[in-house]
């Protein structure tokens, strides 16, 4: 079927708008996906809102306020994100029938490949009620970008009157809705040839009623730019949004941030650009944030996605820190050079990874990397070793693991189709945590097992403790909360990026082909799941409490002081003539990164090793001046330790927190003994107690010890919860 360009039928094909229509009601719907049992994945509270919905909401609102479709036509808009809201097709259809003067348009937006089966089912149900339906997103745009003909699963939709939308609609949203009003929606829109100039387009707007369905309501998303200049074979961005970078106006972004801050309290943004470091307006946007924070007192923070070369851009990291960047997501993908070469990610140089992570850490910004399992040179053994190195050598704070998937729109998918390679026909599995093609190095099922093992290994207690111990003062609780989010998702076997809190399974809303259980049968299925989840959450709470106890006694002032000394020592040693600068610099980065966040005594003891190591670079040169500098630094450390002894934790807390928060935190500190660094003794006591109860040996349980340990455990838990609850306020004050 040929693609229709521009979206308009020939002039005169339908000259009149629908008669009697005075109102246009647009439903912007982001479909979810099905789980392995055929239930729609939905949560009571979500974590990541949809930027696509925010973009379309701002475009629709702009048409409404500007009366672009006519002064007499009113426009209504309803946003439905199926990951946190129920899409009741029958109720929407009944409402549409009751309002004869209203045209209801269904826009299924931002549909990814793993969501397309669900989107198709919704579209066909809406069409049975006679409603006009549009489907857009990466699956449609990606498939049509590299394939010449419609696949069967799209042809079925077109045959039923569903309109497919390829490309970005900033320049075309008005014409699409106008076509709907005139009953002339074509089978396919193709806007891929003209990528919209984003400079003056409306900035994505996050409706407050939508954000109430998420854990963090003060969260906003903005795609400050689109496109990517690189050539990764597994990526769909370059074939959907293009290789040419396009950017939004820093002035319009400033207006949106200021408005949302005062109107809705939005103080944290995710810049969803695939690579913010390649946005030519990055400095202007960061200058906006610096000015808002400094001159207007806005306590703004943000996160962004960058590439592994970002730390080499002059002033980029320093400006990001000043602008309020708290964490960065980095597309590292693999630390195996052969894998990176095989998939065309030649911009990633493995030898840069340690420098990259150390540079962000030294700015007090925590790092989150994407890591793909299933590249051509991966094996179960190599993945295990890579995950170990990622944690222990590269020292990233967080990692999101994905299984390699040949997504439509990627060069990988096109090549596999052309070769006739086997691929799973169920697009619901194309979610990056299911196997979708046979891998020569992994027997069936082994790739998924290796993937799950990577999660369990990286997010084990020991690595979480290591990360939190070296974490920057201002990011400690951010990292800990993210660990909660990720490990909670893993309890249910979901990927954190699509998960939320408190899963809902609608009994009657199940994938076609799966039986709809009766109420009693559904309840019998759900009760064991609730129990398993409750047990998992209970274990998680105590696991994270133990991690907190192991890492809570960080001397923040000492850590910051030692960090400054580390920089001074590094500068001294690197400036010595006669040494190999690259070798010395790499060794110093490795050494200082390893001891980042350790206390002054350990650092002082390590200075002698640094001195001996430096002699290996230039054995003949006298290092007297270096020894003198080190001696002076040692004296400063000792002075700092004496000064710190005069400063109590209570006084520091009093200066930072408001009266209510100060009181709650002091109570939390009082109930936890300074000597308590682990709940292992308590855990052993409860294990023995439970074992005795199971054997019926109640007489072996000491009632005094039972009461004492029970009270002690409750006090520890309450202290942990209080610290966690006030962490957001503490973070705002530290970053503000």
XYZ file of C-alpha atoms in Angstrom:
736
model
C 0.000 0.000 0.000
C 1.495 3.384 -0.920
C 2.033 5.857 1.900
C -0.020 9.045 1.902
C 2.159 12.141 2.128
C 1.096 15.243 4.019
C -2.147 13.878 5.345
C -4.638 15.624 3.038
C -6.839 14.109 0.392
C -7.181 15.966 -2.903
C -9.111 19.227 -2.675
C -12.824 18.700 -3.105
C -12.830 15.059 -2.047
C -14.651 16.015 1.110
C -15.435 19.688 1.221
C -17.551 19.946 4.359
C -16.870 19.305 8.010
C -19.102 16.868 9.867
C -22.495 18.477 10.365
C -23.480 19.681 13.819
C -20.052 19.166 15.428
C -19.349 21.872 17.999
C -16.861 20.034 20.168
C -13.789 17.881 19.518
C -12.792 15.452 22.266
C -9.286 14.026 21.828
C -8.243 11.005 23.873
C -4.457 10.768 24.103
C -3.759 7.181 25.163
C -0.399 5.574 25.916
C -1.010 1.798 25.801
C 0.692 -0.576 28.195
C 1.714 -4.149 27.350
C 0.654 -7.647 28.370
C 2.547 -9.734 30.900
C 3.374 -13.397 30.293
C -0.071 -14.418 31.622
C -1.927 -12.083 29.280
C -2.823 -9.419 31.869
C -2.324 -5.725 31.120
C 0.596 -4.337 33.134
C -0.833 -1.573 35.303
C 0.093 -0.087 38.692
C -1.567 2.032 41.341
C 1.417 4.408 41.206
C 3.876 4.784 38.363
C 7.448 6.056 38.270
C 8.200 7.378 34.773
C 5.560 9.557 33.052
C 5.267 9.576 29.266
C 7.014 12.411 27.441
C 5.000 11.587 24.298
C 1.762 12.309 26.155
C 3.273 15.541 27.470
C 4.254 16.597 23.917
C 0.813 15.879 22.454
C -0.895 17.514 25.430
C 0.987 20.762 24.836
C 0.263 20.653 21.089
C -3.452 20.047 21.685
C -3.646 22.748 24.334
C -1.940 25.158 21.955
C -4.601 24.465 19.301
C -7.359 24.912 21.882
C -6.156 28.246 23.236
C -5.390 29.565 19.751
C -8.745 28.444 18.293
C -6.784 26.996 15.369
C -9.701 24.789 14.280
C -12.270 27.568 14.428
C -13.659 30.006 16.968
C -16.894 28.062 17.365
C -15.225 24.678 17.975
C -14.219 23.795 21.535
C -11.519 21.206 22.138
C -11.464 18.807 25.080
C -8.577 16.542 25.941
C -8.310 13.414 28.095
C -4.935 11.839 28.879
C -4.810 8.125 29.674
C -1.566 6.343 30.501
C -2.525 2.679 30.710
C 0.413 1.853 32.984
C -1.405 3.793 35.744
C -4.967 4.229 34.418
C -7.681 1.918 33.147
C -8.691 2.407 29.509
C -12.403 1.606 29.551
C -13.273 1.316 25.863
C -16.988 0.749 26.431
C -17.314 3.734 28.775
C -15.525 6.039 26.306
C -17.780 4.796 23.485
C -20.958 5.320 25.572
C -19.918 8.862 26.366
C -19.213 9.528 22.691
C -22.685 8.262 21.692
C -24.437 10.415 24.285
C -22.862 13.616 22.948
C -24.164 13.991 19.401
C -22.487 17.395 18.952
C -19.037 15.998 19.853
C -16.522 14.187 17.684
C -14.382 11.784 19.735
C -10.930 10.957 18.317
C -8.732 8.210 19.763
C -4.951 8.772 19.459
C -2.861 5.796 20.594
C 0.470 7.569 21.014
C 4.108 6.654 21.461
C 3.447 2.965 20.822
C 6.623 0.894 21.062
C 6.995 -2.558 19.555
C 6.245 -4.429 22.796
C 3.100 -2.299 23.257
C 1.800 -2.752 19.708
C -0.213 -5.955 20.393
C -2.086 -4.175 23.171
C -2.486 -1.021 21.064
C -3.891 -3.111 18.195
C -6.453 -4.771 20.457
C -7.574 -1.391 21.805
C -7.736 0.104 18.308
C -9.937 -2.691 16.958
C -12.286 -2.433 19.935
C -12.624 1.328 19.455
C -13.301 0.768 15.749
C -16.173 -1.607 16.521
C -17.820 1.430 18.146
C -17.207 3.528 15.025
C -14.656 5.889 16.582
C -11.779 7.293 14.473
C -8.469 5.820 15.694
C -4.857 6.890 15.109
C -1.745 4.872 16.037
C 1.726 6.414 16.083
C 5.048 5.774 17.750
C 8.342 4.021 17.232
C 6.917 0.704 16.034
C 4.961 2.189 13.135
C 7.634 4.758 12.262
C 10.497 2.303 12.651
C 8.947 -0.467 10.577
C 7.931 1.859 7.754
C 11.351 3.557 7.791
C 13.233 0.440 6.630
C 10.589 -1.842 5.132
C 8.888 -1.328 1.776
C 5.481 -2.881 2.530
C 3.063 -3.071 5.406
C 3.336 -6.214 7.525
C 0.221 -8.283 8.075
C -0.283 -7.089 11.663
C -0.528 -3.485 10.417
C -2.543 -4.321 7.317
C -5.267 -5.811 9.543
C -5.604 -2.457 11.300
C -5.684 -0.444 8.082
C -8.374 -2.779 6.710
C -10.497 -1.964 9.764
C -10.163 1.789 9.245
C -7.342 2.528 11.697
C -4.981 5.318 10.615
C -1.244 4.749 11.034
C 0.949 7.783 11.664
C 4.611 7.703 10.690
C 6.898 10.477 11.888
C 6.655 13.453 14.233
C 3.478 15.545 14.233
C 4.531 18.941 15.607
C 3.926 20.549 12.193
C 0.930 18.345 11.366
C -1.217 17.844 14.462
C -3.600 20.604 13.418
C -4.072 19.114 9.940
C -4.618 15.618 11.374
C -7.411 16.818 13.649
C -8.866 18.899 10.832
C -8.941 15.777 8.648
C -10.738 13.935 11.443
C -13.337 16.726 11.625
C -13.901 16.413 7.863
C -14.074 12.609 8.020
C -11.109 12.224 5.675
C -8.428 10.456 7.712
C -6.240 8.475 5.275
C -5.025 4.927 5.959
C -1.467 6.143 6.558
C 0.186 9.475 7.257
C 3.836 9.822 6.343
C 5.581 12.829 7.860
C 9.039 11.251 7.825
C 10.363 13.377 4.974
C 9.982 16.635 6.891
C 11.386 16.553 10.384
C 9.812 19.466 12.298
C 11.909 22.388 13.469
C 11.507 22.222 17.250
C 12.803 25.737 17.976
C 9.426 27.377 18.512
C 7.235 24.329 19.114
C 5.274 24.173 22.401
C 7.318 22.657 25.224
C 5.957 19.339 26.605
C 3.465 20.020 29.392
C 2.808 17.659 32.271
C -0.826 17.954 33.470
C -1.055 17.971 37.253
C -3.961 15.497 37.394
C -1.851 13.034 35.368
C 1.166 13.413 37.667
C -0.955 12.596 40.723
C -0.811 8.986 39.568
C 2.964 8.819 40.013
C 5.132 8.353 43.077
C 6.989 11.605 42.520
C 4.510 14.274 41.462
C 7.025 17.093 41.073
C 8.558 15.421 38.037
C 8.634 16.819 34.496
C 9.938 15.633 31.135
C 11.268 17.693 28.230
C 12.799 16.490 24.988
C 15.144 19.443 24.509
C 16.363 17.901 21.269
C 15.867 14.933 18.965
C 18.068 12.834 16.720
C 21.438 11.118 17.118
C 24.573 11.386 14.941
C 25.860 7.861 15.612
C 25.321 4.564 13.745
C 24.522 1.843 16.293
C 22.978 -1.113 14.483
C 20.533 -1.971 17.304
C 19.142 1.574 17.623
C 15.883 2.878 16.116
C 16.445 6.562 16.945
C 18.588 7.260 13.880
C 15.983 5.849 11.485
C 12.947 7.396 13.181
C 14.130 10.793 14.433
C 17.122 11.036 12.104
C 20.844 11.677 12.438
C 20.471 15.445 12.221
C 20.157 16.985 15.675
C 17.205 19.344 16.203
C 16.767 21.520 19.268
C 14.185 23.452 21.259
C 14.541 27.084 22.253
C 16.210 27.657 25.620
C 13.911 30.657 26.157
C 10.733 28.581 25.754
C 12.159 25.894 28.033
C 12.794 28.599 30.634
C 9.194 29.807 30.400
C 7.836 26.270 30.833
C 10.104 25.483 33.798
C 9.258 28.736 35.560
C 5.508 28.270 35.001
C 5.438 24.639 36.136
C 7.594 25.395 39.179
C 5.214 28.064 40.485
C 1.954 26.501 39.270
C 2.559 22.834 40.095
C 5.777 22.730 42.119
C 7.680 20.772 39.438
C 11.316 20.874 40.546
C 12.893 17.857 38.849
C 13.210 17.339 35.095
C 14.268 14.490 32.884
C 15.698 15.748 29.600
C 14.726 12.807 27.429
C 17.095 13.615 24.547
C 18.813 10.454 23.387
C 22.064 12.389 23.856
C 21.839 15.759 25.614
C 25.599 16.272 25.270
C 25.132 16.602 21.478
C 22.399 19.227 21.831
C 23.986 22.419 20.511
C 21.886 24.408 23.014
C 23.084 22.443 26.054
C 24.995 25.386 27.497
C 22.159 27.863 26.944
C 19.689 25.481 28.623
C 22.020 24.903 31.558
C 22.601 28.663 31.882
C 18.827 29.025 32.194
C 18.784 26.526 35.059
C 21.777 28.192 36.732
C 20.051 31.557 36.563
C 16.740 30.225 37.889
C 18.498 28.507 40.778
C 20.772 31.408 41.627
C 18.665 34.497 40.947
C 15.152 33.218 41.611
C 15.901 30.666 44.326
C 14.317 27.746 42.488
C 15.532 24.428 43.858
C 15.677 22.727 40.483
C 17.379 19.467 39.616
C 17.519 17.355 36.489
C 18.826 14.173 34.936
C 19.869 13.605 31.350
C 21.155 11.013 28.900
C 24.676 11.476 27.540
C 27.286 9.513 25.604
C 30.585 8.172 26.927
C 32.548 11.042 25.346
C 30.551 13.714 27.178
C 33.134 14.200 29.908
C 35.620 15.461 27.295
C 33.444 18.445 26.323
C 35.105 21.494 27.939
C 33.040 22.765 30.860
C 30.165 20.340 30.299
C 30.318 18.506 33.635
C 31.053 21.629 35.685
C 28.142 23.468 34.098
C 25.843 20.473 34.613
C 26.681 20.416 38.306
C 26.076 24.143 38.657
C 22.747 23.803 36.829
C 21.498 21.130 39.250
C 22.273 17.834 37.506
C 21.993 15.028 40.056
C 22.464 11.987 37.820
C 23.255 10.990 34.252
C 22.178 8.011 32.166
C 24.979 6.786 29.901
C 24.568 4.396 26.973
C 27.612 2.294 27.757
C 25.987 -0.901 26.316
C 29.052 -3.148 26.774
C 32.618 -3.125 28.076
C 33.693 -5.690 25.506
C 35.424 -3.838 22.609
C 34.564 -6.627 20.163
C 30.862 -6.223 20.910
C 30.982 -2.458 20.460
C 32.733 -2.849 17.137
C 30.262 -5.502 15.983
C 27.233 -3.253 16.528
C 28.797 -0.078 15.149
C 29.103 1.749 18.465
C 32.625 2.844 17.647
C 32.282 6.096 19.595
C 32.481 4.057 22.822
C 36.093 3.479 23.838
C 36.385 1.010 26.705
C 39.556 2.632 28.017
C 37.535 5.839 28.551
C 34.931 4.276 30.823
C 36.836 4.623 34.106
C 37.743 8.227 33.326
C 34.151 8.969 32.382
C 32.643 7.611 35.599
C 35.365 9.170 37.766
C 34.791 12.576 36.153
C 31.057 12.536 36.948
C 31.684 11.201 40.456
C 34.194 13.932 41.184
C 31.466 16.457 40.358
C 29.112 14.799 42.865
C 26.812 13.404 40.155
C 25.844 9.752 40.237
C 25.990 7.563 37.161
C 23.456 5.194 35.634
C 24.427 3.103 32.612
C 22.495 1.064 30.084
C 23.976 -2.369 29.483
C 22.891 -4.837 26.803
C 23.216 -8.615 27.194
C 23.258 -10.765 24.070
C 25.731 -9.049 21.764
C 27.530 -11.311 19.243
C 30.599 -11.973 21.428
C 28.709 -12.464 24.700
C 28.695 -15.776 26.553
C 27.260 -16.563 30.003
C 30.797 -16.491 31.451
C 31.805 -13.257 29.729
C 28.631 -11.478 30.894
C 29.292 -12.491 34.498
C 32.827 -11.151 34.258
C 31.664 -7.947 32.575
C 29.097 -7.286 35.306
C 31.784 -7.823 37.957
C 34.114 -5.372 36.215
C 31.282 -2.891 35.761
C 30.747 -2.858 39.522
C 34.281 -3.257 40.860
C 36.489 -1.574 38.255
C 34.393 0.931 36.328
C 32.396 1.644 39.520
C 29.074 2.784 38.098
C 26.379 3.541 40.664
C 23.428 2.024 38.814
C 22.956 -0.182 35.773
C 19.890 -1.038 33.711
C 20.304 -4.347 31.931
C 18.561 -5.182 28.662
C 18.452 -8.212 26.381
C 19.408 -7.421 22.790
C 16.225 -7.215 20.687
C 16.016 -6.683 16.892
C 13.550 -3.798 17.046
C 11.761 -2.782 13.852
C 13.463 0.375 12.673
C 16.936 -0.865 13.560
C 19.545 -2.053 11.087
C 19.741 -5.327 13.048
C 16.073 -6.024 12.334
C 16.385 -5.158 8.640
C 19.405 -7.445 8.198
C 17.732 -10.342 9.998
C 14.601 -10.012 7.851
C 16.673 -9.914 4.678
C 18.657 -12.999 5.739
C 15.525 -14.840 6.781
C 16.782 -15.288 10.362
C 14.430 -16.748 12.951
C 12.694 -14.158 15.140
C 9.840 -14.458 17.602
C 6.570 -13.450 15.961
C 5.035 -12.149 19.220
C 5.905 -8.459 19.401
C 4.741 -8.371 23.015
C 8.097 -9.990 23.869
C 10.133 -7.223 22.217
C 10.545 -5.463 25.564
C 14.275 -6.053 26.153
C 13.775 -8.669 28.852
C 12.649 -11.623 26.722
C 14.592 -13.718 24.221
C 13.373 -12.982 20.701
C 15.927 -14.794 18.518
C 18.286 -17.773 18.897
C 21.788 -16.768 20.043
C 24.663 -19.081 19.032
C 26.395 -18.722 22.424
C 23.317 -19.221 24.601
C 21.105 -22.339 24.674
C 17.345 -21.591 24.708
C 16.427 -19.889 27.981
C 20.054 -19.289 29.011
C 20.109 -15.686 27.790
C 17.179 -14.775 30.051
C 18.795 -16.595 32.981
C 22.054 -14.729 32.415
C 20.134 -11.467 32.194
C 18.382 -12.089 35.527
C 21.678 -13.141 37.090
C 23.209 -9.819 36.021
C 20.495 -7.936 37.915
C 20.921 -10.081 41.019
C 24.705 -9.739 40.973
C 24.908 -5.994 40.449
C 22.153 -5.216 42.948
C 23.457 -7.538 45.631
C 23.934 -6.047 49.118
C 27.725 -5.868 48.884
C 27.781 -3.799 45.712
C 24.994 -1.511 46.932
C 26.954 -0.923 50.126
C 30.139 -0.194 48.165
C 28.324 2.324 45.959
C 26.600 4.080 48.855
C 29.774 4.219 50.900
C 31.595 6.165 48.210
C 28.499 8.161 47.163
C 28.494 11.933 47.236
C 26.712 13.533 50.164
C 23.962 14.994 47.998
C 23.173 11.801 46.068
C 23.207 9.161 48.830
C 19.444 9.073 49.344
C 18.686 9.441 45.632
C 20.682 6.289 44.948
C 19.129 4.428 47.878
C 15.607 5.308 46.730
C 16.401 4.194 43.199
C 17.624 0.901 44.609
C 14.226 0.519 46.291
C 12.476 1.176 42.981
C 14.630 -1.247 41.009
C 14.595 -4.099 43.483
C 10.830 -3.732 44.014
C 10.365 -4.192 40.247
C 12.569 -7.273 40.265
C 10.334 -8.917 42.890
C 7.640 -9.248 40.212
C 10.124 -10.009 37.450
C 9.434 -6.722 35.626
C 11.948 -4.312 34.185
C 12.156 -1.195 36.400
C 11.726 1.109 33.393
C 8.127 -0.089 32.875
C 7.234 -0.863 36.473
C 5.567 1.026 39.285
C 4.238 0.239 42.740
C 1.259 -1.986 43.652
C 0.396 -4.057 40.594
C -3.206 -4.277 39.363
C -4.511 -7.214 37.308
C -7.912 -6.555 35.802
C -9.698 -9.911 35.686
C -11.738 -9.182 32.552
C -9.148 -7.203 30.582
C -6.988 -10.031 29.294
C -5.200 -10.634 26.020
C -7.289 -12.340 23.325
C -6.594 -16.061 23.359
C -6.364 -16.223 27.164
C -9.345 -17.404 29.156
C -11.066 -14.886 31.416
C -11.155 -16.507 34.850
C -14.175 -16.408 37.073
C -14.033 -14.258 40.181
C -13.147 -17.139 42.496
C -10.544 -18.582 40.123
C -8.991 -15.142 39.679
C -8.901 -14.623 43.433
C -7.193 -17.982 43.936
C -4.576 -16.893 41.405
C -4.032 -13.477 42.940
C -3.860 -14.349 46.645
C -0.617 -16.386 46.328
C 0.821 -13.598 44.154
C -0.034 -11.003 46.799
C 1.557 -13.142 49.491
C 4.727 -13.679 47.447
C 4.966 -9.984 46.705
C 4.365 -9.018 50.347
C 7.101 -11.404 51.460
C 9.432 -10.010 48.822
C 8.775 -6.428 49.907
C 9.223 -7.404 53.558
C 12.605 -8.982 52.805
C 13.546 -5.986 50.676
C 12.809 -3.543 53.484
C 15.112 -5.369 55.865
C 17.764 -5.814 53.189
C 17.786 -2.074 52.505
C 17.760 -1.334 56.231
C 20.924 -3.417 56.539
C 22.500 -1.572 53.601
C 21.638 1.718 55.304
C 23.102 0.623 58.605
C 26.307 -0.440 56.888
C 26.716 2.883 55.099
C 25.000 5.497 57.281
C 28.035 6.423 59.373
C 29.706 8.375 56.653
C 31.569 11.447 57.879
C 30.413 13.774 55.129
C 32.625 16.701 56.026
C 35.680 14.461 56.125
C 34.775 12.898 52.785
C 34.534 16.281 51.092
C 37.818 17.366 52.678
C 39.633 14.223 51.539
C 38.163 14.642 48.059
C 39.786 18.078 47.841
C 43.111 16.659 49.015
C 42.914 13.916 46.419
C 42.612 16.483 43.668
C 45.585 18.427 45.018
C 47.795 15.341 45.222
C 46.766 14.312 41.712
C 47.653 17.717 40.303
C 51.040 17.672 42.019
C 52.022 14.241 40.796
C 50.767 14.659 37.245
C 52.742 17.883 36.829
C 56.099 16.179 37.453
C 58.234 16.240 34.338
C 59.820 13.120 32.954
C 56.903 10.764 33.474
C 54.472 9.313 30.973
C 51.514 11.608 31.408
C 48.907 9.145 30.122
C 50.077 6.255 32.312
C 50.365 8.458 35.381
C 46.982 10.062 34.782
C 45.234 6.728 34.304
C 46.814 5.239 37.402
C 45.916 8.275 39.494
C 42.326 8.224 38.286
C 42.053 4.532 39.171
C 43.668 5.027 42.573
C 41.807 8.152 43.637
C 38.502 6.790 42.347
C 39.041 3.638 44.366
C 39.569 5.653 47.533
C 36.854 8.163 46.770
C 34.806 8.648 49.900
C 37.061 6.737 52.283
C 38.085 8.334 55.551
C 41.166 10.447 56.165
C 43.141 7.764 57.987
C 42.867 5.291 55.126
C 43.779 7.958 52.623
C 46.819 9.050 54.663
C 48.040 5.476 54.870
C 47.691 5.187 51.119
C 49.873 8.202 50.362
C 53.051 6.180 50.890
C 51.892 3.697 48.262
C 51.239 6.582 45.894
C 54.753 7.861 46.483
C 56.330 4.464 45.851
C 54.259 3.996 42.712
C 55.295 7.373 41.329
C 58.962 6.435 41.705
C 58.366 3.654 39.195
C 57.620 6.296 36.582
C 60.849 8.216 37.227
C 63.222 6.444 39.581
C 66.062 8.933 39.100
C 64.206 12.116 39.894
C 64.287 13.352 43.465
C 60.799 13.491 44.960
C 61.631 15.608 47.976
C 59.198 18.352 47.072
C 56.407 15.829 46.661
C 57.178 14.313 50.047
C 57.012 17.779 51.609
C 53.638 18.447 50.046
C 52.360 15.092 51.252
C 53.608 15.818 54.752
C 51.764 19.145 54.714
C 48.610 17.429 53.554
C 48.937 14.853 56.337
C 49.129 17.644 58.874
C 46.022 19.262 57.408
C 44.163 15.974 57.718
C 45.126 15.694 61.371
C 43.990 19.276 62.017
C 40.712 18.545 60.264
C 40.188 15.458 62.402
C 40.701 17.468 65.591
C 38.332 20.183 64.399
C 35.702 17.631 63.465
C 35.755 16.211 66.989
C 34.360 19.548 68.168
C 31.413 19.457 65.786
C 28.421 17.319 66.774
C 26.012 15.718 64.352
C 23.115 17.404 66.192
C 24.439 20.887 65.461
C 24.903 20.107 61.783
C 21.392 18.718 61.584
C 19.980 21.739 63.369
C 21.453 24.079 60.788
C 19.971 22.133 57.838
C 16.433 21.092 58.694
C 13.232 22.884 59.570
C 11.843 22.425 63.074
C 9.568 19.478 62.306
C 12.121 17.657 60.215
C 14.864 18.361 62.777
C 12.760 16.879 65.543
C 11.869 13.751 63.570
C 15.435 13.183 62.481
C 16.870 13.669 65.966
C 14.381 11.097 67.239
C 15.527 8.707 64.523
C 19.160 9.258 65.461
C 18.425 8.705 69.158
C 16.779 5.333 68.669
C 19.725 3.950 66.712
C 22.843 3.371 68.725
C 25.970 4.846 67.099
C 27.495 1.390 67.468
C 24.716 -0.250 65.436
C 26.151 -0.929 61.998
C 24.270 -4.126 61.171
C 21.103 -6.014 62.007
C 22.776 -9.383 61.482
C 22.683 -10.249 65.222
C 18.955 -9.513 65.218
C 18.438 -11.587 62.079
C 20.253 -14.556 63.666
C 18.120 -14.246 66.806
C 14.877 -14.268 64.795
C 16.072 -17.230 62.717
C 16.719 -19.217 65.894
C 13.391 -18.137 67.374
C 11.426 -19.177 64.278
C 13.283 -22.494 64.146
C 12.378 -23.194 67.781
C 8.745 -22.291 67.138
C 8.591 -24.663 64.164
C 10.008 -27.489 66.296
C 7.586 -26.716 69.093
C 10.436 -25.845 71.504
C 8.822 -22.707 72.874
C 10.564 -23.149 76.248
C 13.903 -22.373 74.543
C 12.759 -18.844 73.721
C 13.864 -16.329 76.341
C 10.901 -13.948 76.788
C 13.148 -11.122 78.027
C 15.451 -11.410 75.001
C 12.408 -11.730 72.751
C 10.915 -8.465 74.046
C 14.275 -6.695 74.038
C 15.112 -7.664 70.449
C 11.594 -6.949 69.257
C 11.732 -3.397 70.622
C 15.236 -2.947 69.251
C 14.225 -4.137 65.801
C 11.164 -1.884 65.733
C 13.263 1.115 66.760
C 15.789 0.406 64.024
C 13.057 0.067 61.435
C 11.296 3.276 62.521
C 14.591 5.144 62.399
C 15.225 3.876 58.887
C 11.756 4.885 57.671
C 12.090 8.370 59.198
C 15.460 8.901 57.553
C 14.026 7.732 54.240
C 10.976 9.986 54.585
C 12.977 13.169 55.229
C 15.600 12.362 52.615
C 13.818 14.396 49.943
C 13.834 17.534 52.090
C 17.488 17.005 52.956
C 18.310 16.538 49.276
C 16.506 19.742 48.283
C 18.442 21.721 50.854
C 21.782 20.251 49.841
C 21.243 20.891 46.133
C 19.428 24.183 46.553
